[in-house]
């Protein structure tokens, strides 16, 4: 079985392209383009990853014979037993999903091109000063000559905390116990909410780091803030691209590339 057929069977077995993309480490748009045969880049790496992840597995897929459809629990149902409205709904949903996958692929391709073009322009500008920039990194803002348009590259680091955060929490608790008579409930609420985790068990780094901006000179508190600073680790980064147009009042408004903001 070649890798493209294996990819298609993997999508059927997993139930969606998004799940396959997550396991392979590629974007859903890339997988969609690969299935459609329209991926513009080299597919050698994708093919190798597909064989590594799915090559040794037997795909649990069910062949759907002519005249049947699979229902939500995987049962074969004769077409004549399915209501017309259910068939129409299925056709509508599949058409929308196919169009969405196409639009997603266009956006993914645009983002990749924009990333490469911005870095190429930055390197072109740096050649004047004979500087080797050593790769794409950092924030960058490019503005049209008349100031009407602006293209922004913003790099946001993903932060996490190591075990020293627990030591910081104990020190903070010591402070709260000592201040329990004098400190108002607002301070306790602020501090305790900073250490809360979300539904996925993740700590909000911004809330934790905001504690360090409080002007508290107590030695135990300062030691706790030092522990927080030592516990911070950078686990990765995300690069965002935003495009703006200036209105008649001089305000820059973002050109939405977000489906919900369009």
Short mmCIF file of C-alpha atoms in Angstrom, two decimals, residues 60-165:
data_model
loop_
_atom_site.label_atom_id
_atom_site.label_comp_id
_atom_site.label_asym_id
_atom_site.label_seq_id
_atom_site.Cartn_x
_atom_site.Cartn_y
_atom_site.Cartn_z
CA UNK A 60 -9.83 -0.43 11.08
CA UNK A 61 -11.94 0.88 8.25
CA UNK A 62 -15.20 -0.44 6.92
CA UNK A 63 -15.71 -0.51 3.18
CA UNK A 64 -19.05 1.06 2.28
CA UNK A 65 -20.74 -0.86 -0.55
CA UNK A 66 -22.81 0.87 -3.19
CA UNK A 67 -26.31 1.68 -2.01
CA UNK A 68 -25.32 2.09 1.65
CA UNK A 69 -24.12 4.78 4.02
CA UNK A 70 -22.45 4.59 7.42
CA UNK A 71 -24.38 6.09 10.30
CA UNK A 72 -22.90 7.78 13.38
CA UNK A 73 -22.17 4.50 15.18
CA UNK A 74 -20.58 2.80 12.18
CA UNK A 75 -23.57 0.73 10.99
CA UNK A 76 -24.34 0.25 7.32
CA UNK A 77 -27.75 1.66 6.38
CA UNK A 78 -29.43 1.14 2.97
CA UNK A 79 -29.98 4.39 1.08
CA UNK A 80 -33.69 3.66 0.67
CA UNK A 81 -34.02 3.59 4.46
CA UNK A 82 -32.56 7.07 4.92
CA UNK A 83 -34.89 10.07 4.89
CA UNK A 84 -34.47 12.64 2.12
CA UNK A 85 -33.77 15.43 4.62
CA UNK A 86 -30.98 13.34 6.19
CA UNK A 87 -29.42 12.77 2.78
CA UNK A 88 -29.72 16.48 1.96
CA UNK A 89 -28.16 17.42 5.31
CA UNK A 90 -25.27 15.01 4.74
CA UNK A 91 -24.64 16.44 1.28
CA UNK A 92 -24.76 20.01 2.59
CA UNK A 93 -22.37 19.34 5.49
CA UNK A 94 -19.86 17.50 3.30
CA UNK A 95 -19.94 20.32 0.74
CA UNK A 96 -19.31 22.94 3.45
CA UNK A 97 -16.47 20.90 4.94
CA UNK A 98 -14.85 20.50 1.53
CA UNK A 99 -15.07 24.26 0.91
CA UNK A 100 -13.71 25.00 4.39
CA UNK A 101 -10.76 22.69 3.80
CA UNK A 102 -10.04 24.50 0.55
CA UNK A 103 -10.18 27.94 2.23
CA UNK A 104 -8.01 26.65 5.08
CA UNK A 105 -5.46 25.46 2.56
CA UNK A 106 -5.41 28.88 0.88
CA UNK A 107 -4.85 30.62 4.24
CA UNK A 108 -2.10 28.16 5.16
CA UNK A 109 -0.39 28.71 1.82
CA UNK A 110 -0.70 32.50 2.20
CA UNK A 111 0.80 32.38 5.70
CA UNK A 112 3.75 30.30 4.54
CA UNK A 113 4.38 32.66 1.63
CA UNK A 114 4.04 35.73 3.86
CA UNK A 115 6.50 34.30 6.38
CA UNK A 116 9.07 33.62 3.68
CA UNK A 117 8.58 36.95 1.93
CA UNK A 118 8.88 38.98 5.14
CA UNK A 119 12.07 37.22 6.14
CA UNK A 120 13.49 37.65 2.63
CA UNK A 121 12.74 41.38 2.72
CA UNK A 122 14.35 41.69 6.16
CA UNK A 123 17.49 39.99 4.89
CA UNK A 124 17.51 42.20 1.80
CA UNK A 125 17.35 45.29 4.02
CA UNK A 126 20.11 43.94 6.29
CA UNK A 127 22.47 43.34 3.34
CA UNK A 128 23.11 47.08 3.24
CA UNK A 129 24.83 46.82 6.61
CA UNK A 130 26.47 43.46 5.87
CA UNK A 131 24.64 41.79 8.75
CA UNK A 132 23.85 38.08 8.93
CA UNK A 133 20.52 37.81 10.74
CA UNK A 134 20.81 34.07 11.31
CA UNK A 135 17.21 33.05 10.65
CA UNK A 136 13.66 34.26 11.28
CA UNK A 137 13.08 35.61 14.76
CA UNK A 138 11.75 38.64 16.58
CA UNK A 139 9.00 41.15 15.96
CA UNK A 140 8.88 43.08 12.72
CA UNK A 141 6.65 45.89 11.44
CA UNK A 142 6.64 47.01 7.80
CA UNK A 143 4.66 50.08 6.66
CA UNK A 144 3.77 51.31 3.21
CA UNK A 145 5.35 54.57 2.06
CA UNK A 146 2.13 56.54 2.60
CA UNK A 147 1.59 54.95 6.01
CA UNK A 148 -1.80 53.56 5.06
CA UNK A 149 -0.90 49.87 5.31
CA UNK A 150 1.10 47.93 7.85
CA UNK A 151 2.22 44.30 8.03
CA UNK A 152 3.22 43.01 11.45
CA UNK A 153 5.10 39.90 12.55
CA UNK A 154 4.77 39.23 16.28
CA UNK A 155 6.56 36.43 18.11
CA UNK A 156 4.99 35.32 21.38
CA UNK A 157 6.88 32.99 23.70
CA UNK A 158 5.07 30.13 25.42
CA UNK A 159 6.01 30.05 29.09
CA UNK A 160 5.83 27.29 31.66
CA UNK A 161 7.07 26.80 35.22
CA UNK A 162 9.23 24.11 36.80
CA UNK A 163 9.03 22.66 40.30
CA UNK A 164 10.27 25.89 41.89
CA UNK A 165 6.79 27.34 41.41
#
